[in-house]
Coordinates of C-alpha atoms in Angstrom, one line a residue:
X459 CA 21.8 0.3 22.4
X460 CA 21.9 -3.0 20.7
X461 CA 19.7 -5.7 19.8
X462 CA 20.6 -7.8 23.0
X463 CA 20.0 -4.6 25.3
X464 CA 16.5 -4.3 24.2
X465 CA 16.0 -7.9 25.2
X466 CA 14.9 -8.9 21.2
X467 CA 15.9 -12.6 21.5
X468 CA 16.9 -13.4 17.5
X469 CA 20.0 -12.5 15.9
X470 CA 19.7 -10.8 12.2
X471 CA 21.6 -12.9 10.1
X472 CA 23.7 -11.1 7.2
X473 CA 21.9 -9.4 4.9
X474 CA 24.8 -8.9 2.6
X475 CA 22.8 -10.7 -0.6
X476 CA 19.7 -9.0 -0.2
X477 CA 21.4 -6.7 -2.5
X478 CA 20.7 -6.3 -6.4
X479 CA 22.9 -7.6 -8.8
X480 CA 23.5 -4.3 -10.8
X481 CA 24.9 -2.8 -7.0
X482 CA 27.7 -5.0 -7.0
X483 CA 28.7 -4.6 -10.7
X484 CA 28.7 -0.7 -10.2
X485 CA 30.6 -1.0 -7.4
X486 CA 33.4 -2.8 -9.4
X487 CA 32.9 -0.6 -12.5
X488 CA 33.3 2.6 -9.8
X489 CA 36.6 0.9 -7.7
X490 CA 38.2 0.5 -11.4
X491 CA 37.3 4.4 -11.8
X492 CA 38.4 5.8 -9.0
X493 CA 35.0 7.1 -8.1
X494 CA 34.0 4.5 -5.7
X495 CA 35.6 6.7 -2.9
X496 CA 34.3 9.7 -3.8
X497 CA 31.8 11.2 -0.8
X498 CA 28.1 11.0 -2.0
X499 CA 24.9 11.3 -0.3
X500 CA 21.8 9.2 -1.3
X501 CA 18.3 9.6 -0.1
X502 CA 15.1 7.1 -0.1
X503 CA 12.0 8.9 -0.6
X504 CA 8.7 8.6 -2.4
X505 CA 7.4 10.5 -5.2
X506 CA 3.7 10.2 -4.6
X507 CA 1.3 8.6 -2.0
X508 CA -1.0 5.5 -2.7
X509 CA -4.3 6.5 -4.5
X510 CA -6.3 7.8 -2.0
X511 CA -4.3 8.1 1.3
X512 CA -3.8 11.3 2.9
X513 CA -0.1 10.8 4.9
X514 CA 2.5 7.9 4.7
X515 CA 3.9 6.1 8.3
X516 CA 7.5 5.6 8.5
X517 CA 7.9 2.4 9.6
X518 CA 11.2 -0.4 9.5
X519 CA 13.9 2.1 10.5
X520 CA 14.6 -0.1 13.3
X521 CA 15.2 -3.1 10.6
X522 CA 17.4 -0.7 8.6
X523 CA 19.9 -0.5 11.4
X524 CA 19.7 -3.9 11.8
X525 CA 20.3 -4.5 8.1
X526 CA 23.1 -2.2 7.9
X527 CA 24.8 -3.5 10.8
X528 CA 24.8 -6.7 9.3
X529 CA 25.9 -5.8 5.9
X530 CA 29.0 -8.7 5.7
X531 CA 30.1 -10.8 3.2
X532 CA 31.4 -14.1 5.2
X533 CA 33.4 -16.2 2.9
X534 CA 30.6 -18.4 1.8
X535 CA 29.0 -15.4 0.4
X536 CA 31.8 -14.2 -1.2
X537 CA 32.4 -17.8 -2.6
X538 CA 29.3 -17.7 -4.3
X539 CA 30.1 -14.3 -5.6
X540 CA 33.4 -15.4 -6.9
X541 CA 32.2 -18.8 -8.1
X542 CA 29.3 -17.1 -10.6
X543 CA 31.6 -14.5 -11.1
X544 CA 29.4 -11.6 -10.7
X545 CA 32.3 -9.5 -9.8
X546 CA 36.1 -9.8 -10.0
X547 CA 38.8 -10.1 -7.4
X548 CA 39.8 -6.9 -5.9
X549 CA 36.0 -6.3 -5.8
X550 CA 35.8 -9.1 -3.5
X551 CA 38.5 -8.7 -2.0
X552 CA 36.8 -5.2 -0.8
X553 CA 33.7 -7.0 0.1
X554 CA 35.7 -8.9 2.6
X555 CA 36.4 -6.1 4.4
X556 CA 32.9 -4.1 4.1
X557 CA 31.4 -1.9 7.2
X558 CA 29.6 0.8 6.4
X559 CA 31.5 4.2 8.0
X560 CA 29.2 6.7 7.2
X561 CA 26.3 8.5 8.7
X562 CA 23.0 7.7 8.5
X563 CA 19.8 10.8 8.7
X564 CA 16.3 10.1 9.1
X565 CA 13.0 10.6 9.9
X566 CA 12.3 8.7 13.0
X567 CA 10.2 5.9 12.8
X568 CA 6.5 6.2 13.6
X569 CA 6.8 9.4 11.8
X570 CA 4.5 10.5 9.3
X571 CA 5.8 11.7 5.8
X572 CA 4.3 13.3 2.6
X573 CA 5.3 13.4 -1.4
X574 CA 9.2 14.1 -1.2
X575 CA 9.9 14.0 1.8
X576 CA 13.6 12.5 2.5
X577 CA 13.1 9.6 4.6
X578 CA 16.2 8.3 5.2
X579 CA 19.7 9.6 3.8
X580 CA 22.9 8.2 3.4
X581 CA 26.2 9.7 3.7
X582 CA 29.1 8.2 2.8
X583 CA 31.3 6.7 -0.1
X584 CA 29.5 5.8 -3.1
X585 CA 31.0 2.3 -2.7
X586 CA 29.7 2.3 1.0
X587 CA 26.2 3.8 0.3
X588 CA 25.2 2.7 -3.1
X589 CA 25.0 -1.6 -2.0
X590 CA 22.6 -0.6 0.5
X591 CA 19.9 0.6 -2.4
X592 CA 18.0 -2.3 -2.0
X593 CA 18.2 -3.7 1.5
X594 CA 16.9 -0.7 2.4
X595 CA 13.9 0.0 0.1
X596 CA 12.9 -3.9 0.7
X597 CA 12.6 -3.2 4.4
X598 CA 11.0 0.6 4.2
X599 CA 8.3 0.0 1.1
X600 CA 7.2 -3.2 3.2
X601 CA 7.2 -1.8 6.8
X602 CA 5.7 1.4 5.7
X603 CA 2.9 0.0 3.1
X604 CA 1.6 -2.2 6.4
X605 CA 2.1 0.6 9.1
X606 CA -0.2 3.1 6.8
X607 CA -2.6 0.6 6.5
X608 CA -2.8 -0.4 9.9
X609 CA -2.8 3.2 11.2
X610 CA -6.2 3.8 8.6
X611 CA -7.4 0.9 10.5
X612 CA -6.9 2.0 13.8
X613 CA -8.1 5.2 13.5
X614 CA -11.6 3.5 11.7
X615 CA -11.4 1.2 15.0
X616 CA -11.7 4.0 17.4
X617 CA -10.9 2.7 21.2
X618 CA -11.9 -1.0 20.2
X619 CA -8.4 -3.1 20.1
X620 CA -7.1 -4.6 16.4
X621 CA -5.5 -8.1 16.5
X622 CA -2.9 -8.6 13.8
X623 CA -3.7 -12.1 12.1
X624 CA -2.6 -12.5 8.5
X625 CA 0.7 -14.7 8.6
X626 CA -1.1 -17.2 6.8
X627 CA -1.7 -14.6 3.9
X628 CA 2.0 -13.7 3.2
X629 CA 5.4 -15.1 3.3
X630 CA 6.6 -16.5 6.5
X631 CA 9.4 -14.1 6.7
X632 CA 7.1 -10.5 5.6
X633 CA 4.8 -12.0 8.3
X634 CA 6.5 -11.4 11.0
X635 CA 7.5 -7.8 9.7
X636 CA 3.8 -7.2 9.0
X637 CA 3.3 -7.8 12.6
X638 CA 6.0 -5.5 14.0
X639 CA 5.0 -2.8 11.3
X640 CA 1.1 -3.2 12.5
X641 CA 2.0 -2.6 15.9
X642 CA 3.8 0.2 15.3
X643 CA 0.7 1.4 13.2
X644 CA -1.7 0.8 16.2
X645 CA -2.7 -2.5 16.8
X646 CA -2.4 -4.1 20.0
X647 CA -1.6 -7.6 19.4
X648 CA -0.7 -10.5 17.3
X649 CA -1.6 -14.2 15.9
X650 CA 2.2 -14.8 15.1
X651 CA 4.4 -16.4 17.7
X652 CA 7.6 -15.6 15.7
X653 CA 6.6 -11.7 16.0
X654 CA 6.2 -12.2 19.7
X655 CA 9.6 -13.7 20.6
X656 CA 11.4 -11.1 18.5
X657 CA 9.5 -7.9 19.2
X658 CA 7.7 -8.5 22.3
X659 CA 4.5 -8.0 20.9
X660 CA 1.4 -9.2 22.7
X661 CA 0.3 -12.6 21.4
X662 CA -3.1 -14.1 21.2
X663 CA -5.4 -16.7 19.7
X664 CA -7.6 -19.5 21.0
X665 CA -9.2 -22.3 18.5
X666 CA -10.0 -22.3 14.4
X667 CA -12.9 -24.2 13.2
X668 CA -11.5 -27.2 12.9
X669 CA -11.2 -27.4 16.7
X670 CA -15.0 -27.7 16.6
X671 CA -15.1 -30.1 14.2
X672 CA -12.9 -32.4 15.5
X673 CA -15.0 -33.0 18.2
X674 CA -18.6 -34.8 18.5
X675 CA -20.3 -31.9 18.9
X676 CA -20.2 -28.2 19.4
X677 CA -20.5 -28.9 22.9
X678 CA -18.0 -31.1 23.2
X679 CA -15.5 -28.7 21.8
X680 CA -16.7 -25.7 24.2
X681 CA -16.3 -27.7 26.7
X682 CA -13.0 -29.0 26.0
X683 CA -11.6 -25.6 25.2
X684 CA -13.1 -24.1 28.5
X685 CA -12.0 -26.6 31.0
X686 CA -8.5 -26.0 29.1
X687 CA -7.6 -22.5 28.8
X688 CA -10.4 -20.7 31.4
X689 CA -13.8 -19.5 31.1
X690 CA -12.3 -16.1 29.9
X691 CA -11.5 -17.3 26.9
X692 CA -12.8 -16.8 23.1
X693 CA -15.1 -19.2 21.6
X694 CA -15.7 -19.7 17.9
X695 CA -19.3 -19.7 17.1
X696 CA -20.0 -19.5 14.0
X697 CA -18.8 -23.4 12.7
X698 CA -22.6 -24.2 12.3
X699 CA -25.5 -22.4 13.9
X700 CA -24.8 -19.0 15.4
X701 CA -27.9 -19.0 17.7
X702 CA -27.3 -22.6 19.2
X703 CA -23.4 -22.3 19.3
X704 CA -24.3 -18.5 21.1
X705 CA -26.8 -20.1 23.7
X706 CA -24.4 -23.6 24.1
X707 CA -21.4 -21.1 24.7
X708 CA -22.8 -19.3 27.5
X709 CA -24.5 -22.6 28.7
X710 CA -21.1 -24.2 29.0
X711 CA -18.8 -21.3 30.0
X712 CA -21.2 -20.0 32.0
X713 CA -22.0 -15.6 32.5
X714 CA -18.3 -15.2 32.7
X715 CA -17.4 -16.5 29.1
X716 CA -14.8 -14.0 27.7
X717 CA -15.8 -13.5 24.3
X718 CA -17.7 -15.2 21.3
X719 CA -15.9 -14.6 17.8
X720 CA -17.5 -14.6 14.3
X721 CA -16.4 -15.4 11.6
X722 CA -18.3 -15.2 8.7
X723 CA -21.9 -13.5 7.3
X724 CA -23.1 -10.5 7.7
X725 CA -21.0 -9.1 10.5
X726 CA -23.0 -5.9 11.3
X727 CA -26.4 -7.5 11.4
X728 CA -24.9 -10.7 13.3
X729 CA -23.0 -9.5 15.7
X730 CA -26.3 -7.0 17.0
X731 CA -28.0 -10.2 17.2
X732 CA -25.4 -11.9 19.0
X733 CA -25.1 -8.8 21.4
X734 CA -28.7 -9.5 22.0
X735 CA -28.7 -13.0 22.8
X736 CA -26.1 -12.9 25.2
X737 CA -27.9 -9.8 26.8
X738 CA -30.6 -12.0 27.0
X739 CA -28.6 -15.1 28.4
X740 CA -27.2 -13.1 31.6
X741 CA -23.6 -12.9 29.7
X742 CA -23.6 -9.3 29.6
X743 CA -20.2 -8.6 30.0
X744 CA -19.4 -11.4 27.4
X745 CA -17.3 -9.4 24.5
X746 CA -17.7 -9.9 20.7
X747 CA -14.7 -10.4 18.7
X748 CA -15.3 -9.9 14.6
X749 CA -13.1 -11.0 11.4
X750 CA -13.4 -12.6 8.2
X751 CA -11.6 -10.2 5.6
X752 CA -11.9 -7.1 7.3
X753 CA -10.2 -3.6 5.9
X754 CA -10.5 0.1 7.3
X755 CA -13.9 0.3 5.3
X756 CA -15.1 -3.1 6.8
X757 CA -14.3 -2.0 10.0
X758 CA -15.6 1.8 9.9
X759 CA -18.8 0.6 8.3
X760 CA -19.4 -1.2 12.1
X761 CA -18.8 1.9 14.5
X762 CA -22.2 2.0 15.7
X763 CA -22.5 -2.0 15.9
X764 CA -22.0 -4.0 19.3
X765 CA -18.4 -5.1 18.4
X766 CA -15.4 -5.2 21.1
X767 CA -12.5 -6.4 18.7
X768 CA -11.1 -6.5 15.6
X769 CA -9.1 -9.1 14.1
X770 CA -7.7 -8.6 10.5
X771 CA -5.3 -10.5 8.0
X772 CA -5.3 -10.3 4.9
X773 CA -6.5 -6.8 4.0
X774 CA -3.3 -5.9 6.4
X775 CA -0.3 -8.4 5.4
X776 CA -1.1 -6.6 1.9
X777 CA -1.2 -2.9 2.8
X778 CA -5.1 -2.5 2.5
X779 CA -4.4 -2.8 -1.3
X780 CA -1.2 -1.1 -1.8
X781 CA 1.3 -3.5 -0.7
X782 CA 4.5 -0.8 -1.4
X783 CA 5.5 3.2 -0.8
X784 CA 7.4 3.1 -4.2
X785 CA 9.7 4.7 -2.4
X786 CA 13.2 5.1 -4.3
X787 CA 16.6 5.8 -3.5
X788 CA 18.4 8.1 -5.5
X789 CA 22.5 9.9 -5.3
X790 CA 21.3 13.6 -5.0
X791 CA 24.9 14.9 -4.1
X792 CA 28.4 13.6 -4.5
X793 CA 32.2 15.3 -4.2
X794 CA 33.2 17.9 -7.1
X795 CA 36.0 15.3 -6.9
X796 CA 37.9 12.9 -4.9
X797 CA 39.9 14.9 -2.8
X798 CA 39.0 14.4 0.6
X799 CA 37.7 17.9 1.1
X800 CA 35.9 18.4 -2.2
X801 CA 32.5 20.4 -2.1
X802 CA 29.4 18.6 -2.9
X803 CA 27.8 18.9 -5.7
X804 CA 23.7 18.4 -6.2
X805 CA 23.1 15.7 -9.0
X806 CA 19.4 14.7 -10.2
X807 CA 17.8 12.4 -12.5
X808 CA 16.4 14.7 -15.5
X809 CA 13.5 12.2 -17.3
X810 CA 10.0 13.0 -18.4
X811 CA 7.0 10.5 -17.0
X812 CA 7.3 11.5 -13.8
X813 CA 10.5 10.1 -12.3
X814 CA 12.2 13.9 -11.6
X815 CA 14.0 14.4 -8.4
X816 CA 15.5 17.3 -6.8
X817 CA 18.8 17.3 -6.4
X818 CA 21.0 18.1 -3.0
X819 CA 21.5 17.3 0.7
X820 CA 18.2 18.4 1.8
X821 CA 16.9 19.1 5.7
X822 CA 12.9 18.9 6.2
X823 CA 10.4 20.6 8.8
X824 CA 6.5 20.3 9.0
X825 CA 5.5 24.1 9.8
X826 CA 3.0 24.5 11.9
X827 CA -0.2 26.7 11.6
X828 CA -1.2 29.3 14.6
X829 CA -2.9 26.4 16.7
X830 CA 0.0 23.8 16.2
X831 CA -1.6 21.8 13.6
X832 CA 0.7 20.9 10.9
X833 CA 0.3 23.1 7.7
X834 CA 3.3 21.8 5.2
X835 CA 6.2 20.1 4.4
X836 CA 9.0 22.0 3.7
X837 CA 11.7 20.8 2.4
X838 CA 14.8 22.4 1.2
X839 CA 18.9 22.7 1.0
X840 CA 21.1 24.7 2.4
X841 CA 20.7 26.6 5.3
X842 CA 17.3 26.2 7.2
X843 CA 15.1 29.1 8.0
X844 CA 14.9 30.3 11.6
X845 CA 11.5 30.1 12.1
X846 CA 11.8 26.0 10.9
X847 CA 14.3 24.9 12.5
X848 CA 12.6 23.9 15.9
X849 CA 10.5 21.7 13.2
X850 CA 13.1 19.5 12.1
X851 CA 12.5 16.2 11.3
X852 CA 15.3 14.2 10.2
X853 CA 17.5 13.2 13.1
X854 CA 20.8 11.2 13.5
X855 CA 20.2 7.4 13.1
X856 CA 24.1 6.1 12.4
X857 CA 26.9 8.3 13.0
X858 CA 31.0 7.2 11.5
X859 CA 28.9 3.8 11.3
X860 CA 27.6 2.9 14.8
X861 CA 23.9 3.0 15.4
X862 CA 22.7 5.7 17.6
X863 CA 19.0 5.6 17.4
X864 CA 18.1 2.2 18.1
X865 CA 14.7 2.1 20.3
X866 CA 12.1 0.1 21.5
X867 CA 9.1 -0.3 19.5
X868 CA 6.6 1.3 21.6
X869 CA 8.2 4.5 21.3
X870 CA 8.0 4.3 17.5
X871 CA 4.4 3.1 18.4
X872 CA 3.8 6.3 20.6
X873 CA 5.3 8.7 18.2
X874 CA 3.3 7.4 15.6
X875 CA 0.0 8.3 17.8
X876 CA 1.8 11.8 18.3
X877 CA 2.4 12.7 14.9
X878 CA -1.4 11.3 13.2
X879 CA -2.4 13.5 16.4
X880 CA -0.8 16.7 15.3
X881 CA -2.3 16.3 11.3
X882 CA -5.4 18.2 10.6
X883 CA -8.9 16.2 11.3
X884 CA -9.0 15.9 7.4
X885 CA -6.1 13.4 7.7
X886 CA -8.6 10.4 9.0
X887 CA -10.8 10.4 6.5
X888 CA -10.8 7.3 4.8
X889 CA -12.4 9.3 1.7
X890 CA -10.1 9.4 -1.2
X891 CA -8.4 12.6 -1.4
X892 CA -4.8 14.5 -1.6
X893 CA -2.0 14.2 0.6
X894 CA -3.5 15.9 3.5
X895 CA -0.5 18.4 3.7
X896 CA 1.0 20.1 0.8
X897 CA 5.2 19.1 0.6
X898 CA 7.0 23.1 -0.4
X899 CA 10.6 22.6 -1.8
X900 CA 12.4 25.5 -1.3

């Protein structure tokens, strides 16, 4: 299915440059080998989770197959390549001609992962796999860093919606990613119009303080904004008093008023009081909308308060204080040689400080205990045991180079609800603790 099919509005431009220097340069130092042709497989994956969380989210796949896709040097690109020489001719000249051919594994997106487990792996050349290095980490250690987040917000949210508002708090670009990864991690809408037409993702926002101080008074404003977009519709009440701008509110929008937002304060103590005086005023079905620098703690620490909504920015845009996966990508196989039938041989980084990896083309499964909770992740070479191979995870994404797995994002949305479902209760504590399932390399 292609991006046009899913009715996504915005064609990806190339991502050819968003490619590290050192890529290209092997490249040419590989072609002059002879190596550059020689199968290998790589695989991104992360070595550790953030302090404190208990499962990763696997989010930007969809991105991935868009970046891939577009992996082209047009001649402009190439110009530029040629013109600061970063590589020499018949490098370029095998630029021109790049599409990646190979086949593309992964865990789908939504998914949750663990300490090792292979995210995505790429089969191919080394010349076709090894210029994707960074494309791809850029897009997964984003996505993934704001999906986790936003799931640990979700689940600290309960059945109250989460509004996605920080693209003032990042780059204009990572904003509108943040958005479709916060989505995908459980929130229900968005602030950014960009992230709408793209993805489809509900939109919303009303007025910002400096609507109300535009105008003469409060009332003016409330009254502007209500004979403009509806009695149903969110007032900001917070710009000066909260009692008078609560009691003008209702006295303007009448009982039906949609919902008051604050914005600043003491949100637990403020929005009881609130909940009150609209009690009190007849507006009893009014909602109350909170933000103001909200995280997972903020918004856990206000369960048992009279809140409806949620809206959060800059906590999110930056993953709740862990703004990347670290996630890597590493060769762990390549050909004995370049024949075209060569066996593959396991490779691995050997370095002390932590930065190990096991070598080989590696399958994973998430066993599952007597009740179908998830126990472990296994993850292994080779052949894969009988009793775990109904518990794969990795699935096709790109096969001989043509995208097979492209999908809308509510069913990376859903899947993500499925697989935080199937963790033990342990994973939603927002406690710090361990990965919440041990990862068994076999």
């Amino acid at each position: 299915m292609s991006t046009a099919e899913l009715g996504l509005p915005v064609d990806v431009p190339s991502t050819a440059l968003f490619t590290d220097r050192y890529e290209l340069t092997m490249l040419q130092a590989a072609l002059k080998s002879g190596a550059a042709h020689r199968r290998s497989v790589f695989e991104a994956f992360t070595r550790r989770l953030p302090e404190g969380r208990r499962y990763g989210v696997v989010a930007g796949t969809g991105r991935v197959l868009d970046a891939v896709e577009n992996f082209r040097f047009d001649e402009p690109v190439l110009e530029f390549l040629r013109r600061e020489r970063v590589v020499d001719g018949p490098t370029l000249d095998w630029l021109a001609d790049y599409r990646f051919t190979g086949d593309i594994w992964g865990y789908p997106e939504g998914e949750v992962y663990f300490p090792g487990s292979p995210i995505l792996r790429v089969e191919g050349s080394f010349a076709e796999a090894v210029v994707l290095e960074t494309v791809v980490l850029s897009i997964l250690n984003h996505d993934s860093a704001i999906a986790a987040a936003a799931s640990r917000m979700a689940v600290a949210a309960g059945d109250r919606p989460l509004m996605e508002m920080g693209a003032r708090r990042t780059h204009e670009l990572a904003a509108v990613a943040a958005s479709r990864a916060a989505y995908l991690g459980g929130f229900r809408s968005s602030s950014n119009l960009a992230a709408g037409f793209r993805y489809g993702i509900p939109t919303i926002g009303t007025s910002a303080h400096a609507f109300t101080l535009l105008h003469d008074t409060e009332r003016d404003a409330f009254t502007a904004q209500v004979e403009s977009l509806g009695r149903d519709t969110t007032l900001l009440v917070d710009t000066y008093d909260l009692a008078t701008a609560v009691r003008t509110a209702v006295e303007v929008a009448g009982p039906e008023l949609g919902a008051v937002r604050i914005d600043s304060g003491d949100l637990l103590l403020l929005a009881h009081r609130v909940r009150q005086q609209l009690d009190d005023l007849g507006a009893k079905d009014t909602k109350i909308v909170v933000t103001s620098d909200l995280d997972e703690y903020a918004i856990a620490s206000m369960a048992a308060a009279p809140v409806d909504a949620y809206g959060v920015g800059t906590s999110l845009v930056t993953g709740s204080g862990h703004p990347t996966c670290s996630m890597v990508y590493k060769l762990v196989a390549r050909a004995a040689s370049d024949a075209a039938d060569a066996p593959l041989v396991s490779v691995a980084k050997k370095s002390l400080g932590g930065k190990t990896s096991v070598g080989g083309r590696k399958w994973a499964a998430r066993r599952p205990d007597e009740d179908g909770v998830a126990a472990a992740e296994v993850v292994g070479t080779g052949p894969i045991p009988a009793d775990l191979a109904p518990h794969q995870l990795l699935v096709p994404l790109v096969r001989a180079g043509h995208v097979l797995a492209r999908e809308p994002l509510d069913t990376a949305r859903t899947r993500h609800l499925t697989a935080r479902a199937n963790l033990p209760l342990s994973a939603t504590q927002l406690s710090r603790g361990e990965p919440v399932l041990p990862t068994e390399v076999v």
